[in-house]
Every structure is written in structure tokens, then in C-alpha cells.
CSV table of C-alpha atoms in Angstrom, one decimal:
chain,number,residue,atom,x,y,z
A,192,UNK,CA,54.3,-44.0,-86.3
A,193,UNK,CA,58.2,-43.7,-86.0
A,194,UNK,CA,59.6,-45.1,-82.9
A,195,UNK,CA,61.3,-43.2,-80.1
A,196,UNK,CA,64.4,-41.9,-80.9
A,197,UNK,CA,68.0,-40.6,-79.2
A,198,UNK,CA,69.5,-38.2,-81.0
A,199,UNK,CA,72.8,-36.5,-80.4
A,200,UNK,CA,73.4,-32.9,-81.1
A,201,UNK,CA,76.0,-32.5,-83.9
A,202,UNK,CA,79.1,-30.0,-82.9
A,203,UNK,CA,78.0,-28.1,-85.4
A,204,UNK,CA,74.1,-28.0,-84.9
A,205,UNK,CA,74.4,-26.8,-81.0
A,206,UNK,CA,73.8,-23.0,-79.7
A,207,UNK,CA,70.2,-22.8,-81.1
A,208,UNK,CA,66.4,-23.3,-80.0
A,209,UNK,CA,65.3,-26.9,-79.7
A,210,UNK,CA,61.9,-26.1,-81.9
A,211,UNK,CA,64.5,-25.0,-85.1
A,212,UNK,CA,66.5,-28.4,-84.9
A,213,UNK,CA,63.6,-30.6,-84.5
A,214,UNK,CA,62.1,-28.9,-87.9
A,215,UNK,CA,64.9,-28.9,-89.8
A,216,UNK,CA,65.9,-32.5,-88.8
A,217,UNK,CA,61.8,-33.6,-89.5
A,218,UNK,CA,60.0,-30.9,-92.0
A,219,UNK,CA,57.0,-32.4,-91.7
A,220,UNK,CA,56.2,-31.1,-88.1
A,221,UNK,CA,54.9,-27.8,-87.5
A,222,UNK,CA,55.6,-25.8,-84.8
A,223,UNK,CA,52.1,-26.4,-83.2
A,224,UNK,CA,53.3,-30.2,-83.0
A,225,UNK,CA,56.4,-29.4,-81.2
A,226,UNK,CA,55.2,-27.1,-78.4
A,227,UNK,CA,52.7,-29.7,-78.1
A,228,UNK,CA,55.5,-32.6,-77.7
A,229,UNK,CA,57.2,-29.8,-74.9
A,230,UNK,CA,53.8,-29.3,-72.9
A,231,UNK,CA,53.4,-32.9,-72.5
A,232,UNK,CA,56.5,-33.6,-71.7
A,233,UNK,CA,57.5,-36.1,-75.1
A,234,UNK,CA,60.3,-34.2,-76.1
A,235,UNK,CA,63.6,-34.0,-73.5
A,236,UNK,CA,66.6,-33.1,-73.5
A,237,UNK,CA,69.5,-35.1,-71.2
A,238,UNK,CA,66.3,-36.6,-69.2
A,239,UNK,CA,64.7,-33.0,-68.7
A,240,UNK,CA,61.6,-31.4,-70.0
A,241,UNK,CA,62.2,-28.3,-72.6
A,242,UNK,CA,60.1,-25.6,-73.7
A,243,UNK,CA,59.7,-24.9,-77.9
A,244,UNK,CA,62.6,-22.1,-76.9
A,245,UNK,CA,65.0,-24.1,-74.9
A,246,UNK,CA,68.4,-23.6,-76.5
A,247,UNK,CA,70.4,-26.7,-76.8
A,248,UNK,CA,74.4,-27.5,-76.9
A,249,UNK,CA,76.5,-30.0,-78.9
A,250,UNK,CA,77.0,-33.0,-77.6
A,251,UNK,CA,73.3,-32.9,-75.6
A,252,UNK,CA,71.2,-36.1,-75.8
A,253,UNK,CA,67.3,-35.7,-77.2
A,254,UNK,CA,64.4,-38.0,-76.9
A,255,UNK,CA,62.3,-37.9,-79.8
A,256,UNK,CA,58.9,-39.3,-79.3
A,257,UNK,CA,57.2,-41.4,-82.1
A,258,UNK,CA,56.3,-39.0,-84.9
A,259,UNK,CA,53.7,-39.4,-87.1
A,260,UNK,CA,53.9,-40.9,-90.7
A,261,UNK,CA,54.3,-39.4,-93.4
A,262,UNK,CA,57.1,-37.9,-95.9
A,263,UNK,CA,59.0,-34.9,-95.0
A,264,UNK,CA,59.0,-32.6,-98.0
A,265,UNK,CA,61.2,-33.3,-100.8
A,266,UNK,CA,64.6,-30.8,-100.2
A,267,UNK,CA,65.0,-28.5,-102.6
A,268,UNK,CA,67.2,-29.2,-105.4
A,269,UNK,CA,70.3,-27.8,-104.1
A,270,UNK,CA,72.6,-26.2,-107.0
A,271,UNK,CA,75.8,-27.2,-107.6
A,272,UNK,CA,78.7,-25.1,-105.7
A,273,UNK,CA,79.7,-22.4,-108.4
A,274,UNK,CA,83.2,-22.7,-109.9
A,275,UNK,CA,84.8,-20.1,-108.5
A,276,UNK,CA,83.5,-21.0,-105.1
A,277,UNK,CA,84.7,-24.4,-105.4
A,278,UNK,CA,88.4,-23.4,-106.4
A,279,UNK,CA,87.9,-20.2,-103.5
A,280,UNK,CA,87.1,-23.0,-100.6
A,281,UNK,CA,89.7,-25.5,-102.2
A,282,UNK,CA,92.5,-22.9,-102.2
A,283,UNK,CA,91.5,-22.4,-98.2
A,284,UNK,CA,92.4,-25.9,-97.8
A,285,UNK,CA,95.7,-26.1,-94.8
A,286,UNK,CA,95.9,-29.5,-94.1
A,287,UNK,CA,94.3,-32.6,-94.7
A,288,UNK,CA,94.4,-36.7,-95.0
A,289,UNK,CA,91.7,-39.1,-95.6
A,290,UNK,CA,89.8,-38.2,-91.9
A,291,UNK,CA,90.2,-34.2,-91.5
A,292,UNK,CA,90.3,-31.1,-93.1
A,293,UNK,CA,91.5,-28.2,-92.1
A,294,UNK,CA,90.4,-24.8,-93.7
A,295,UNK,CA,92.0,-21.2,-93.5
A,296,UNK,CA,88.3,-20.2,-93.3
A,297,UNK,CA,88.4,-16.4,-94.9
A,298,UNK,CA,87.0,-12.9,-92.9
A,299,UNK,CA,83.3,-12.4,-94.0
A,300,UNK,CA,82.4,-16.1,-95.0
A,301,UNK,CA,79.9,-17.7,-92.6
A,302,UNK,CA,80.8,-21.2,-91.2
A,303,UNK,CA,77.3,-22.4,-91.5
A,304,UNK,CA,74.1,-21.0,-92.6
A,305,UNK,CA,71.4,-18.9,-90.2
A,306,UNK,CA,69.5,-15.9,-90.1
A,307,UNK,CA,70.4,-13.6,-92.7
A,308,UNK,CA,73.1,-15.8,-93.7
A,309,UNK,CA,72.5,-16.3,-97.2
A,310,UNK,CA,73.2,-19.7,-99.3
A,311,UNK,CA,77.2,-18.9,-99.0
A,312,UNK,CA,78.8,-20.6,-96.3
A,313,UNK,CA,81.5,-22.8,-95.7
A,314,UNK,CA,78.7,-25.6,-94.6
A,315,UNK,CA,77.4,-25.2,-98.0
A,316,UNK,CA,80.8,-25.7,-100.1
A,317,UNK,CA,81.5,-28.6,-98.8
A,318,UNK,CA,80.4,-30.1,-101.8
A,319,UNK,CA,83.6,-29.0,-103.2
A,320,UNK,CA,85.9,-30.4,-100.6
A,321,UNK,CA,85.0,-34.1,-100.9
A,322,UNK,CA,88.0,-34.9,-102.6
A,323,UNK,CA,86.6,-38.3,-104.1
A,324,UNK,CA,85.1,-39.5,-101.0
A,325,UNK,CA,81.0,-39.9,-101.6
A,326,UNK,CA,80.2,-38.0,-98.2
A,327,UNK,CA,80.8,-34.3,-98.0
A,328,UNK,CA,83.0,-33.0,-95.2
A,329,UNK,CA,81.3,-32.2,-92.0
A,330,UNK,CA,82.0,-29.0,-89.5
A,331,UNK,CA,83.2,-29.9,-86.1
A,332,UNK,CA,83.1,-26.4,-84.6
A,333,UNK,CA,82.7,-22.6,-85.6
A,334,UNK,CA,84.6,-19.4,-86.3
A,335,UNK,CA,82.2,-15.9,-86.5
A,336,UNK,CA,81.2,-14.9,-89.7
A,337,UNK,CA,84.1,-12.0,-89.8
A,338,UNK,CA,86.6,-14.4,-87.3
A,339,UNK,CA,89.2,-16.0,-90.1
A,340,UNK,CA,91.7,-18.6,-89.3
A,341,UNK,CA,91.7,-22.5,-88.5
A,342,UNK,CA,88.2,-24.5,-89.3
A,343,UNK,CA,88.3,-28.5,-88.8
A,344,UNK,CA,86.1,-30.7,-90.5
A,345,UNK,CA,85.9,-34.6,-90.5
A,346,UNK,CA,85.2,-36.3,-93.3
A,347,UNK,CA,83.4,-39.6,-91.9
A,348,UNK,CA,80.8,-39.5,-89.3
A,349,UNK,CA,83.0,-41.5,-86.5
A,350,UNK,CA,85.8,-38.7,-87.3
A,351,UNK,CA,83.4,-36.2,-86.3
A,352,UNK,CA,82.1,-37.8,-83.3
A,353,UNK,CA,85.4,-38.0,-82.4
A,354,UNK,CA,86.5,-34.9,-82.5
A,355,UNK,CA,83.6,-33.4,-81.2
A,356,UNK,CA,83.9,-35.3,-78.2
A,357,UNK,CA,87.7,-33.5,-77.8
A,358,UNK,CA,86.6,-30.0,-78.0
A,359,UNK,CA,83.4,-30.5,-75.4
A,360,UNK,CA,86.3,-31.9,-73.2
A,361,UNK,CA,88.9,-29.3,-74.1
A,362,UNK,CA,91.6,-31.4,-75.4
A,363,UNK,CA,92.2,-29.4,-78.5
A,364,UNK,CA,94.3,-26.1,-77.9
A,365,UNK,CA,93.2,-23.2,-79.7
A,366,UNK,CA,95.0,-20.3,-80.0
A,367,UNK,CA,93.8,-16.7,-81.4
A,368,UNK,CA,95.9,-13.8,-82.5
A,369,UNK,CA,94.2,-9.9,-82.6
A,370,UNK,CA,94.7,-6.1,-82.4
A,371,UNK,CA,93.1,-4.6,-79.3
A,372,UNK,CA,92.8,-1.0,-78.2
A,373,UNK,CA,95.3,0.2,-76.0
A,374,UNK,CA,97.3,-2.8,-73.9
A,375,UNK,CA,96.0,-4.6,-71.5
A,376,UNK,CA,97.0,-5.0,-67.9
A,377,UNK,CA,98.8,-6.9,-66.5
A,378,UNK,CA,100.4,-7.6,-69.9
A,379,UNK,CA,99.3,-11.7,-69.6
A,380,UNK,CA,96.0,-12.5,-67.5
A,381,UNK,CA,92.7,-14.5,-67.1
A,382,UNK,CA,89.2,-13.0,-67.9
A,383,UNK,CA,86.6,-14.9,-66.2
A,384,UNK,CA,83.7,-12.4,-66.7
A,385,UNK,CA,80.2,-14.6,-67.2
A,386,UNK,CA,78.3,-14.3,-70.4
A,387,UNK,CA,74.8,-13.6,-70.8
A,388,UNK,CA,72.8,-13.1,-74.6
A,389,UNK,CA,71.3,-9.0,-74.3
A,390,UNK,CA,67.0,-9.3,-74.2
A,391,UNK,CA,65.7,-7.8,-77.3
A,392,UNK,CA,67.8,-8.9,-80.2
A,393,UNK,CA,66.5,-9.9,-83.9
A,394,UNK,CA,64.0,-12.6,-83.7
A,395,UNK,CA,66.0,-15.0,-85.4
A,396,UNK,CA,69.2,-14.3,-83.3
A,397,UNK,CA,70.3,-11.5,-86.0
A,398,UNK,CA,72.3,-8.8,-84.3
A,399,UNK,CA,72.9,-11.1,-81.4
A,400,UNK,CA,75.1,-9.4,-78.8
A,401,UNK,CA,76.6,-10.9,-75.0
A,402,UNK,CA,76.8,-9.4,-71.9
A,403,UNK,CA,79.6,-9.9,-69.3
A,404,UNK,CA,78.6,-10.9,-65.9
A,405,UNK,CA,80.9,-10.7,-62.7
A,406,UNK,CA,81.7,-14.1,-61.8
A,407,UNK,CA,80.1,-13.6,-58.6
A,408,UNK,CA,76.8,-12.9,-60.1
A,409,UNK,CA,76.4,-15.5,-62.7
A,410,UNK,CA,74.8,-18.4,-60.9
A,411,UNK,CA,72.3,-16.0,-59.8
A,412,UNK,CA,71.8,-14.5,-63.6
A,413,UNK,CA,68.9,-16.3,-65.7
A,414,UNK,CA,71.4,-17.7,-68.5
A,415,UNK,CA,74.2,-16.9,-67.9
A,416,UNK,CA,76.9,-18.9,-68.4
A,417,UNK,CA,80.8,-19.0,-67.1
A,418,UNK,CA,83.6,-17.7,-69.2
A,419,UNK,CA,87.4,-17.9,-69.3
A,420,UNK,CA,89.9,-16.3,-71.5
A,421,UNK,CA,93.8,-16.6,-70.9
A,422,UNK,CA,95.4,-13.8,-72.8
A,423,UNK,CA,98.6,-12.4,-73.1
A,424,UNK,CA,100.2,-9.5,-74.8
A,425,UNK,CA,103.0,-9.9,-77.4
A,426,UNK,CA,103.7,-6.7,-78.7
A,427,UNK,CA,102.4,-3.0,-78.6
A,428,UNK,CA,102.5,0.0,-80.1
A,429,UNK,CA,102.9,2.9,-77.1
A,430,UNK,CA,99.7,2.6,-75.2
A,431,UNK,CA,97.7,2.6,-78.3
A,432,UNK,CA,97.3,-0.6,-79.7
A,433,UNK,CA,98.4,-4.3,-78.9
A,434,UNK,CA,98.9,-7.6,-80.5
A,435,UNK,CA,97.0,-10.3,-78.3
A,436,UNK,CA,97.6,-14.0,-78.1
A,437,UNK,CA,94.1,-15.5,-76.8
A,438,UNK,CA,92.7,-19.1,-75.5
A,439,UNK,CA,89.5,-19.8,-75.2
A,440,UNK,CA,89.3,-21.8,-71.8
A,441,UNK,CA,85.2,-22.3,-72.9
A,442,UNK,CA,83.7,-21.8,-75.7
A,443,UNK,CA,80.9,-19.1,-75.6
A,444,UNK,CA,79.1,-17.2,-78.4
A,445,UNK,CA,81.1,-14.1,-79.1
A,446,UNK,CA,83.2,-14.4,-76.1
A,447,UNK,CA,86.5,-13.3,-77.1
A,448,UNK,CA,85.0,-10.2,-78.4
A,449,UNK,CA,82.9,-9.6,-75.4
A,450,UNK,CA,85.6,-10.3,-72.8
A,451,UNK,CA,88.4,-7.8,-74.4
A,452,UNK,CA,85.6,-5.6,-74.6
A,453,UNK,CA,84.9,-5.5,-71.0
A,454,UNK,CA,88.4,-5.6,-69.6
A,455,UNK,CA,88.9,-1.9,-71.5
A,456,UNK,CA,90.4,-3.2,-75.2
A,457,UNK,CA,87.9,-4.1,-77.6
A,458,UNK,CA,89.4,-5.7,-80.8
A,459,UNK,CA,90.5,-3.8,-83.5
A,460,UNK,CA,87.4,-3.2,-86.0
A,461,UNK,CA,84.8,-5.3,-83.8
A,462,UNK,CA,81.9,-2.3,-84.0
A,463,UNK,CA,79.3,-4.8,-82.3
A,464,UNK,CA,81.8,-4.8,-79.1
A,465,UNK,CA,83.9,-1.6,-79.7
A,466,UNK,CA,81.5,1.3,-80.9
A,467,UNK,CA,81.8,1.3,-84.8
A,468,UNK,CA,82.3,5.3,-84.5
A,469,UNK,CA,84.7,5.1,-82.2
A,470,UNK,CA,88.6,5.9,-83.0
A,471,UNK,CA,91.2,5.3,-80.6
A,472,UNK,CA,93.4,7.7,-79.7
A,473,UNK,CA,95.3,5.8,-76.7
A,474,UNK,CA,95.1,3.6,-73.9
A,475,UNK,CA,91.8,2.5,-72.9
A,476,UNK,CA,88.9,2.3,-76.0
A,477,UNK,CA,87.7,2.6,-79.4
A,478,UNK,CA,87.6,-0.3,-81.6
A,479,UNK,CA,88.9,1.8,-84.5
A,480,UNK,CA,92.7,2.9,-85.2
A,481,UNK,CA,91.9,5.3,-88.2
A,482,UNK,CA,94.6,5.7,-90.7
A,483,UNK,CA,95.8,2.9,-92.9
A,484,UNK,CA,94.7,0.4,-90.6
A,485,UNK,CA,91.5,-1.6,-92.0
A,486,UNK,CA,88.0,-1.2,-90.1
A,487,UNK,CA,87.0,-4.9,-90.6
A,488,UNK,CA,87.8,-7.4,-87.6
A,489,UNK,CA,90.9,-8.1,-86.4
A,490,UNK,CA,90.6,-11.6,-84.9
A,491,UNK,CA,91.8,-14.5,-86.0
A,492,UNK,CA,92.0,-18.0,-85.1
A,493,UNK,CA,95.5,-18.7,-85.6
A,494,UNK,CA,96.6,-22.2,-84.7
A,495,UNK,CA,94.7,-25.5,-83.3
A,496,UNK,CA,96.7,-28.4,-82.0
A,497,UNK,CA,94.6,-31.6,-81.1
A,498,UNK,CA,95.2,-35.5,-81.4
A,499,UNK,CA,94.3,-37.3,-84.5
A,500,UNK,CA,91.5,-39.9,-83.5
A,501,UNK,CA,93.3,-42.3,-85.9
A,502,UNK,CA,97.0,-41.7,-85.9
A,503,UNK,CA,97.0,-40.7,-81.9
A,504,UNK,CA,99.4,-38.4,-83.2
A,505,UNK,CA,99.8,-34.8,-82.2
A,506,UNK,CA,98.6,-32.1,-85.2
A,507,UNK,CA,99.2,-28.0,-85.5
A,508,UNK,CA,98.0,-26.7,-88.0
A,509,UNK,CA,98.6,-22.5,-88.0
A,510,UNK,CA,97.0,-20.1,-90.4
A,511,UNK,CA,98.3,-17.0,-91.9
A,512,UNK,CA,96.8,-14.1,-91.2
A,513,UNK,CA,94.1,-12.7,-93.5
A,514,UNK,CA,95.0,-9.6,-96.1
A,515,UNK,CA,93.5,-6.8,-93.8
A,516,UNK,CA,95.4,-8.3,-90.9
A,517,UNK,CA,98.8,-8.9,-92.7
A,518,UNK,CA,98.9,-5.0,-93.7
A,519,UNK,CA,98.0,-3.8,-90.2
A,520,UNK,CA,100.9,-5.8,-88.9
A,521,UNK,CA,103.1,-4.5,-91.6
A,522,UNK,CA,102.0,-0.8,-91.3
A,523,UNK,CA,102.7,-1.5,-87.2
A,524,UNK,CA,106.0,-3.1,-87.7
A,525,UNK,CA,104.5,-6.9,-86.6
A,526,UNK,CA,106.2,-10.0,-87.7
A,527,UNK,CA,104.4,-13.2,-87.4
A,528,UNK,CA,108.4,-14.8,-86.9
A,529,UNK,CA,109.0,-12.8,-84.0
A,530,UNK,CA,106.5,-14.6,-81.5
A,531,UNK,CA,106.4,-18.1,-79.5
A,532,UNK,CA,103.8,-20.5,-80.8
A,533,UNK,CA,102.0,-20.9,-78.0
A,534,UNK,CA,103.3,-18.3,-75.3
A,535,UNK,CA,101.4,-19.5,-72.8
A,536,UNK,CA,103.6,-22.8,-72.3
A,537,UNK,CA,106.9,-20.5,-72.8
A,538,UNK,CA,105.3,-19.2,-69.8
A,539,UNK,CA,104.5,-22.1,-68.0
């Protein structure tokens, strides 16, 4: 028997069911073995007894009770990243030294794998950003599937603990740029609608979709959690579409989506939050603009400014915006030059 272990949940391994992350961590237990751990009370999370469902965050401590002997399956032979996928993730590459890396992750590529995912995801090219160091590169956070923009990853395990530890105590500043419907009012604001997951998604999270919750009613919602969005409008075309700087105050699934969404001005092409057959015709709704003007998503994670663990100096590192996104803001007359960094502290 293994002895009793404490195990810290990776940034990049939080927002999922407790039952998932034990197996993938230990193969060799089945799911019967688990639940069994939960009923007995073995197997706890920050001091507190969890069901095989329980879904757990990064940075969360979890006692692992001695497990019984006995190999874990050999993994898979993994196959070598492709060529072009290596030079495709290479040729994403913004900024880096030898402790961080910091992507322009592309519209449609997953940050990690999951449910319907596939075998192509950043998490899985990694291979191909090691850049002679013998450990591949490791994801500190997330961007949405169709989300492009700034991705960090650390390079050495202490690095990522690191900067882990700054984004669960929001000291890195992220800053998002879209196209919403319409434009929103008053022109800069705060959106601290709740979130909750909707009941009867895919069972393995596939077609997941949030729920706002007035602030009011979230501590008496079953899962709900509190939200926080600072936005601020930075140009707009008549009352039918807006560029929109964003910050995420917290960090919920899907919540910059679900929070324009329920203020009135879903993003541009965001059919999950926006009605995919929707077209917007002025102020108000409709996730699509018709036209010239792209259907895929129109968010993107713009720039990130945080403190290098090492150096204690201050890094920004901005993104351009992705193809679709550069020809909406050309057909609408948009200049990425002709806006504040950070508008919020012009503000201030």
C-alpha cells in the first residue's frame, strides 16, 4: 500500500469532478474504488468529505488515502506532435525566456484536452515548445476552445506554482477585447450577475452552458458562484455593434460570454450565448451581424500583465487579433492604435 498523500490541484487540472482527476492521476483505480474512498470518508478535499461528483478548483488541497499496489497501466505510446503542428504552435509563440511562454493561442484550438476534444490541443503540443529544456511546458490557466489571445505556460514546475498562485490571488491583469450587439449602457460598468452550470448538459460536460444569477440570490442557489466583469466600451458603430474592453474580476467558466449575454449584448458570433440564428439588426440582441462580418467568436484575450516570479519585473504581453477579428475591425473602421492599453486605469 502507498502511503497517504497531499496533492495540490494543478491551474490547469481545476473545474472538473474529483472521481476524473483521481483516475487520470492513478489508472489503476476504478470508479467503484473511488466512491468507496468518498462514502467512507478517505478521500477529502481542503479537510472536507466529497462525493465521486464533487467538482474541484486549482489550487485545492486533496488527501489521498493509501492506494493499493500495483502498476497503473502502461500510457499509451503517445505520437510525436506532427510537423506542421509543431511549426503551427511554434509560430504562436509571443514571448518567452527560460521560465515562461507566452502563446497567441489561435480561435478553434482547445487549451487542453476533454470531452470531445480530440488529441489536438495546445496541452498536447507542448512537445514542440520545449525549446531544449527536457520538461515540456506546462499550462497555467485557460482560454475557450474558440476564445484566441494570450496563453501563459511555465516551463519548470516551481514557475508554475508560481504563477498559479498569482492568478488564484488576482495579481495578474487580464484584459479582453470583443464585438457585442448593440452598446452597452452606461458605456463603462460592472456586471456582477452570479453564475450557475444549466441541469441537463452532456454527460461529460459537452455543451456545457451558465446561467446568470442576481447577486442577491446566489448564496441561496445550489452552485452558484459570484461573478464580476468590469467592462467598458471603446468604440461603436450607431447602436448596432460595439468594441468592448473586458476584465475578468473572477474567473468563471464561460463568464464573459454569459455576463454580456445577460446585460442585453451577447458577443459577436457566440451562438451558445447569442442564438446562433439570430442577426442583429440594432440595439439590444442577436449574436450575429450578417454581412461581411465573420459568424465565429469574437473574443479575444488581448493582453496579460503580471510579475515575473524570477525577475520581479513587470511583463505585458498583447496579442494581435485573430484573422476573423482583424477583418471585422477593418470592414467597421476599428484600429487597434486608436485605444488605451488598459482603459480602465486611464479611467482611474
Amino acid at each position: 500500500m502507498s502511503n497517504v498523500q497531499t496533492i495540490r490541484i494543478g491551474a490547469d487540472e481545476g473545474d472538473q469532478r474529483i472521481d476524473r482527476w483521481l483516475k487520470k492521476r492513478f489508472p489503476q483505480l476504478t470508479q467503484g474504488a473511488v466512491e468507496k474512498m468518498c462514502r467512507t470518508g478517505q478521500l477529502r478535499v481542503e479537510g472536507g468529505r466529497v462525493k465521486a461528483n464533487t467538482r474541484i478548483e486549482a489550487g485545492q488541497e486533496v488527501r489521498v488515502p493509501p492506494l493499493p499496489e500495483g502498476a497503473a497501466p502502461a500510457p499509451a505510446a503517445k505520437p510525436r506532435v506532427k510537423q506542421s503542428d509543431a511549426e503551427m504552435i511554434q509560430s504562436c509563440v509571443l514571448w518567452r525566456d527560460e521560465h515562461i511562454i507566452a502563446l497567441n493561442k489561435p480561435p478553434g484550438l482547445p487549451s487542453q484536452g476533454g470531452s470531445g476534444q480530440g488529441d489536438r490541443h495546445v496541452d498536447g503540443l507542448t512537445e514542440a515548445l520545449m525549446f531544449g529544456y527536457k520538461d515540456r511546458p506546462k499550462l497555467v490557466h485557460r482560454l475557450d476552445k474558440d476564445t484566441s489571445g494570450v496563453l501563459l505556460l511555465a516551463r519548470t514546475d516551481r514557475i508554475a506554482r508560481a504563477l498559479s498562485e498569482a492568478f488564484r490571488h488576482r495579481l495578474t491583469r487580464k484584459i479582453y477585447w470583443a464585438a457585442v450587439a448593440g452598446v452597452p449602457h452606461p458605456r463603462m460598468g460592472s456586471i456582477k450577475y452570479g453564475l450557475v452550470k444549466a441541469p441537463g448538459r452532456g454527460r461529460g460536460g459537452e455543451g456545457e452552458k451558465m446561467m446568470a444569477v442576481h447577486p442577491s440570490d446566489v448564496a441561496a442557489t445550489e452552485g452558484a458562484k459570484r461573478a464580476h466583469t468590469d467592462y467598458a466600451v471603446l468604440s461603436a458603430l450607431g447602436g448596432r455593434v460595439s468594441w468592448v474592453a473586458m476584465v475578468p474580476v473572477t474567473g468563471r467558466t464561460h463568464q464573459l460570454r454569459a455576463h454580456m449575454a445577460e446585460i442585453g449584448h451577447p458577443i459577436v458570433g457566440d451562438g451558445k450565448y447569442g442564438g446562433s440564428g439570430q442577426e442583429n439588426l440594432g440595439d439590444g440582441w442577436g449574436a450575429q451581424l450578417g454581412g461581411e462580418i465573420s459568424r465565429k467568436l469574437h473574443l479575444h484575450a488581448r493582453m496579460i500583465r503580471f510579475e515575473h516570479p524570477i525577475t520581479k519585473k513587470l511583463i505585458t504581453v498583447t496579442a494581435p487579433l485573430p484573422e476573423h477579428m482583424a477583418r471585422t475591425w477593418k470592414t467597421l473602421g476599428w484600429s487597434e492604435t486608436d485605444v488605451p492599453e488598459d482603459p480602465f486605469a486611464e479611467t482611474a
